[in-house]
XYZ file of C-alpha atoms in Angstrom:
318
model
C 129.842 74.587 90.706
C 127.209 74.264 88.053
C 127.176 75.174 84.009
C 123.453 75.703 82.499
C 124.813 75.539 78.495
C 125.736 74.301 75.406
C 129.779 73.937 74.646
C 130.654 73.199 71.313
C 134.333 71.869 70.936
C 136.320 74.115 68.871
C 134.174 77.331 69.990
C 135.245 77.335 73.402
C 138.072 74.916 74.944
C 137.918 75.668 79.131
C 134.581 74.842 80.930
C 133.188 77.540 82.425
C 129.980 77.861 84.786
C 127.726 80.291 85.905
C 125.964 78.836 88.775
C 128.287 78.924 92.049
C 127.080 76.509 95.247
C 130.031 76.772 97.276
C 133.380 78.829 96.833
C 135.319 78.538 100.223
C 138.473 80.665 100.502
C 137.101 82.059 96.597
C 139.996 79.934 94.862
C 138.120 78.853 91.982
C 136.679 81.855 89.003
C 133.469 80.203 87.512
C 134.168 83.028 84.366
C 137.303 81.070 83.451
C 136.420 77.875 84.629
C 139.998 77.978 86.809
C 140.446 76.638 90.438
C 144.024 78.530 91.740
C 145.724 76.570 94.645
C 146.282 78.710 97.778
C 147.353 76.458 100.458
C 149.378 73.561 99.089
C 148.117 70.312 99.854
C 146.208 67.183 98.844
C 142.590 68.081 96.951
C 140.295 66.094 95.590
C 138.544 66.604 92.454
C 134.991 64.888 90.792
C 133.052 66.531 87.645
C 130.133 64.791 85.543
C 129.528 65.812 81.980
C 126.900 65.680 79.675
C 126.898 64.479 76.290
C 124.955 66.546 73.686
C 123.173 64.734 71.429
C 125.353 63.014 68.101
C 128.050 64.585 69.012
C 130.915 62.489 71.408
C 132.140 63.763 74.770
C 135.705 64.097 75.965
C 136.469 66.576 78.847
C 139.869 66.625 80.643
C 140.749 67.276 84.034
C 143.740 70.010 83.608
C 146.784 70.569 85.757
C 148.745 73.987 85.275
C 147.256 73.814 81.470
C 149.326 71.127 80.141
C 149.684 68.236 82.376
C 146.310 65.946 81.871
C 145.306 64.066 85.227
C 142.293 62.133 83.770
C 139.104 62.104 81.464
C 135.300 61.608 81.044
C 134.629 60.381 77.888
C 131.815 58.264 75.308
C 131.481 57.859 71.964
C 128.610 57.425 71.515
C 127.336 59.731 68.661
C 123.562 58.657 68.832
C 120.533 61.065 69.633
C 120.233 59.935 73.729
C 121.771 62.110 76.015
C 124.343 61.071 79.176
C 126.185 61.759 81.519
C 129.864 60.575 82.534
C 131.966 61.236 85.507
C 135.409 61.116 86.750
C 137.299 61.793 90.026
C 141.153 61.947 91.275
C 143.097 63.583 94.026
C 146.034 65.737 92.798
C 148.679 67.539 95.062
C 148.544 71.000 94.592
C 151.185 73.595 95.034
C 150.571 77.352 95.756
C 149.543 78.715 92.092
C 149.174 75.481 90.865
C 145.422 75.755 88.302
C 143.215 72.877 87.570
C 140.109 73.664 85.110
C 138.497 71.060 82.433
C 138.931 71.119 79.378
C 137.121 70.263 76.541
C 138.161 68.362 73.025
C 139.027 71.108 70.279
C 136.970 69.301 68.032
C 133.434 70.181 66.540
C 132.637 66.050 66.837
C 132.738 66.813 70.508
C 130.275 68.827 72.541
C 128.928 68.968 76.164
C 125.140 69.532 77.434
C 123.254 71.128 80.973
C 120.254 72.686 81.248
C 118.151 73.847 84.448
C 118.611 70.209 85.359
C 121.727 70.753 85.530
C 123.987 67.955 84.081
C 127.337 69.391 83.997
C 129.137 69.749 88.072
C 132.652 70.370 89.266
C 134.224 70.052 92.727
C 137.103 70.142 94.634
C 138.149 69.877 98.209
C 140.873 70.351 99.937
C 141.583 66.514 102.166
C 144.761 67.019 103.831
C 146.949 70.263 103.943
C 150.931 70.197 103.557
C 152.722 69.524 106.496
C 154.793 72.540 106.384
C 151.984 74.813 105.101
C 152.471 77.563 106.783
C 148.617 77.961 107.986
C 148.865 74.737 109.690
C 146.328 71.912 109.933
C 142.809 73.679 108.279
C 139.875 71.340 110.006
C 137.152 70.855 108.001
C 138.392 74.544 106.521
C 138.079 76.460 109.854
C 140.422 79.124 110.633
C 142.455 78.485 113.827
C 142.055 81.551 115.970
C 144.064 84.377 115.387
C 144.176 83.749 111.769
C 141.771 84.930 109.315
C 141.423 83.557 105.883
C 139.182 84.858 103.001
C 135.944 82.669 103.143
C 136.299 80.592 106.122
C 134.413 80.712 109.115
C 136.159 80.590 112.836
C 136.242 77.342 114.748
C 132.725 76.748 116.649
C 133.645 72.902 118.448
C 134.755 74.170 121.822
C 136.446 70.917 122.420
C 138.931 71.834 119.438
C 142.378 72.802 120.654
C 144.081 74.218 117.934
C 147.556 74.802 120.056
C 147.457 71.191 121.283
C 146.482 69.313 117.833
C 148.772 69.769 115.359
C 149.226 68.610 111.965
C 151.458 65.400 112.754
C 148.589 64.021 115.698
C 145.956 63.479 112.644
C 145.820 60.661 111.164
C 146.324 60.638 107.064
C 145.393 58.266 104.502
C 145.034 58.782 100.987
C 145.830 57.627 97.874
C 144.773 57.987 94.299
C 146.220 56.389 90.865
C 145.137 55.804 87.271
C 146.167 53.237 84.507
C 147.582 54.670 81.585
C 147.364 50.990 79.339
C 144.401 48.473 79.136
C 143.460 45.015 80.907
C 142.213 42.150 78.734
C 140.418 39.602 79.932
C 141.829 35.873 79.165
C 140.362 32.815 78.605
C 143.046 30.720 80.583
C 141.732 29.995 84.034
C 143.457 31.729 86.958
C 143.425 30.365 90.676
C 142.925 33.354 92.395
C 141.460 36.641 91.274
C 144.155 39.345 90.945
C 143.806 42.932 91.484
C 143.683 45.143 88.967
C 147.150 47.013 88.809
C 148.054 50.946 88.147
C 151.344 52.554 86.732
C 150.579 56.518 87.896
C 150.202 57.692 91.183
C 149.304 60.992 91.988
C 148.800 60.538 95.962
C 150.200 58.271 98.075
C 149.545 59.618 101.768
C 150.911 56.944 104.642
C 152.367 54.910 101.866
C 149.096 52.649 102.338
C 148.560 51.970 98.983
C 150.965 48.971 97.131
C 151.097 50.320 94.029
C 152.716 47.121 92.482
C 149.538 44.648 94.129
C 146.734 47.087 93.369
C 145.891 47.310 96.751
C 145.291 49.449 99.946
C 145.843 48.348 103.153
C 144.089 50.056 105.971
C 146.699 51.498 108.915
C 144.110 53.229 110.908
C 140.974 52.130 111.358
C 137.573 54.667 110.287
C 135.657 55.378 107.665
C 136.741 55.717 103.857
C 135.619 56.980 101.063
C 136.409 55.195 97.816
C 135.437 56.101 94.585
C 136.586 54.695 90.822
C 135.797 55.122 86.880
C 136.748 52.517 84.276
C 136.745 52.856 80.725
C 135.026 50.080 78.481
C 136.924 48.744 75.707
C 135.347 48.552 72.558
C 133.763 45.355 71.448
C 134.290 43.873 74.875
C 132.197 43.876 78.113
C 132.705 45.860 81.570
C 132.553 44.000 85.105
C 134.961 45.899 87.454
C 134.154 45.020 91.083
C 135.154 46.558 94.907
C 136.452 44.224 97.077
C 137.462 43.540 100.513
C 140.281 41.480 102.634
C 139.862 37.890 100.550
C 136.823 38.844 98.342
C 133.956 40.050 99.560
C 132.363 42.144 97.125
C 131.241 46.027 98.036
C 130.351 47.517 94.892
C 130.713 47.146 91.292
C 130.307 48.691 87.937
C 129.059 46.719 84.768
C 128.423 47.626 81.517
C 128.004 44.420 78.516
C 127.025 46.687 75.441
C 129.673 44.844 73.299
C 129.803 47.561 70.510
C 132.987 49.205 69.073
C 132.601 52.046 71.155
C 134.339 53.845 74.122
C 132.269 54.643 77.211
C 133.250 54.785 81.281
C 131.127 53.385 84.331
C 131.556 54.929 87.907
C 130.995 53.992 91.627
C 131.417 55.474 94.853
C 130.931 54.143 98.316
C 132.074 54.535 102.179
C 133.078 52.003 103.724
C 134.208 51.433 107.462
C 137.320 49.446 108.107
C 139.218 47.762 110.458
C 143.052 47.653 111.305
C 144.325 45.521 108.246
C 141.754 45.457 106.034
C 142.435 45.369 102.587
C 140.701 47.090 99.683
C 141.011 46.712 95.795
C 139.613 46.200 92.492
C 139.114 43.451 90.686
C 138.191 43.185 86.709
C 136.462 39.970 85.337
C 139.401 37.871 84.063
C 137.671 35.713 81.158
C 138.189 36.388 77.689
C 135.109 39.209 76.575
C 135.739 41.589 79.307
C 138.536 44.080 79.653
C 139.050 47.303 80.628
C 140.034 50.855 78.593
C 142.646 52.978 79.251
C 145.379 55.199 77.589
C 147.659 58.100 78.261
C 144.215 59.883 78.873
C 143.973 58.546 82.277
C 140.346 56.760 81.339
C 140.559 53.921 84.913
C 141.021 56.028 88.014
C 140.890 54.792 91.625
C 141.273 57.003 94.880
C 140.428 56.678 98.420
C 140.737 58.580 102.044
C 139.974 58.170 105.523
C 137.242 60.799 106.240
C 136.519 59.582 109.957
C 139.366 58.160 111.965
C 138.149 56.150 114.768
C 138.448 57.501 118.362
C 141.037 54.823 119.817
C 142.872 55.460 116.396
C 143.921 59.180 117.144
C 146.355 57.790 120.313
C 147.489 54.710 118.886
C 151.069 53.944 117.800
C 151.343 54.557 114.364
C 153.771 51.967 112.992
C 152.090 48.677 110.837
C 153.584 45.044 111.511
């Protein structure tokens, strides 16, 4: 979904668009800005706002019109014009909404054009178990069953009697901080991996939520993708990183000013049996990372390609 306009907080609270790319299954209204859950599941969710210039920028992703699940935000109130983003996987039940929302303040404003700058997706990873539509691949209907928007099956090597929901392979996860991390001065042995306190997925169990990090079970290729909020008056230097630490991406921002701002990154990455993913935060004293009960440091990840030898292999972990 797109939005070509001008939304000025106070005037208008839900984001709406009124440029539609894709609307499978027709569960999301661009006039009210409202995705409605249909088949329970797992979906995930990314949107990037623009800022309109001097005023600041705080959208909100929504659940069920009360329950915040995370933010973009900057504020910045200068002339230049950005963009922020955010992402998280939510589990949905049946008439379960999710729409952003924007601050109910006129200091607050968001900004597209043709260009556009404003964009809001969702998609649905992994369907309930005990949906009772089954296993959707890739949103196909299985034969026999029609649903609004979605297209038949065309891999003739797809046996939707024979495959069934508990053969496929699931791994997802996605959590947020609701506190901040300072950096220290006091030299540590060992970098440690930045730490969460919500989770709002946790499919296989593969992610420790008390060490920060994900463990892969079956081997493919996963997506990752986080958001960090900068704290004001300190720097930004939040890093990807493999098994002992190898680094795979990063996000870095040292504008040491008093105010609040987020950096994102995104990145697929193919791993192996035990493999171990996580992010790690610079540790000296000038860096830190923002959050608050707004949800501002996000991290999610799910297998999107499970290796062949993966689908028959036994699926405990030692």
């Amino acid at each position: 979904m797109e939005t070509k306009q001008i939304i000025l907080g106070g005037t208008q609270r839900a984001v709406t668009f009124d440029h539609l790319l894709v609307n499978i299954g027709e569960d999301f209204n661009p006039e009210t800005g409202t995705f409605r859950c249909r088949l329970p599941g797992a979906y995930y969710f990314s949107f990037t706002v623009g800022k309109f210039p001097k005023k600041m920028l705080s959208v909100m992703l929504v659940k069920n019109g009360m329950e915040v699940q995370a933010i973009a935000y900057d504020g910045y109130q200068n002339q230049g014009r950005k963009v922020q983003s955010q992402s998280v996987m939510v589990s949905l039940k049946p008439m379960n909404t999710v729409y952003l929302l924007l601050q109910d303040n006129p200091h607050y404003a968001i900004y597209s054009n043709v260009g556009p700058y404003i964009t809001f997706s969702g998609y649905l990873v992994y369907p309930d178990s005990t949906s009772s539509v089954g296993y959707l691949n890739n949103h196909l209907s299985p034969p026999g069953l029609h649903l609004p928007g979605c297209p038949p099956p065309v891999d003739a090597y797809y046996d939707w009697r024979r495959r069934t929901t508990s053969e496929e392979p699931r791994s997802a996860f996605s959590v947020a901080r609701t506190t901040s991390a300072l950096g220290e001065s006091r030299v540590r042995r060992e970098r440690e991996a930045l730490k969460f306190d919500v989770e709002y997925v946790n499919i296989g169990g593969h992610f420790n939520i008390t060490s920060g990090r994900f463990t892969c079970h079956f081997p493919g290729e996963y997506y990752f993708a986080f958001t960090v909020g900068k704290h004001p008056r300190r720097a930004v230097s939040v890093k990807l990183m493999m098994g002992r630490g190898e680094v795979r991406a990063m996000v870095f921002n040292e504008d040491m000013s008093r105010q609040r701002e987020m950096q994102s990154q995104s990145l697929l990455l193919s791993l192996k049996r035990g493999d171990s993913v996580w992010l790690y935060s610079q540790q000296d004293d000038g860096y830190a990372v923002y959050s608050n009960q707004g949800r501002y440091t996000t991290f999610s990840g799910f297998l999107v390609y499970p290796d062949g030898e993966s689908m028959n292999r036994d699926r405990t972990f030692p």
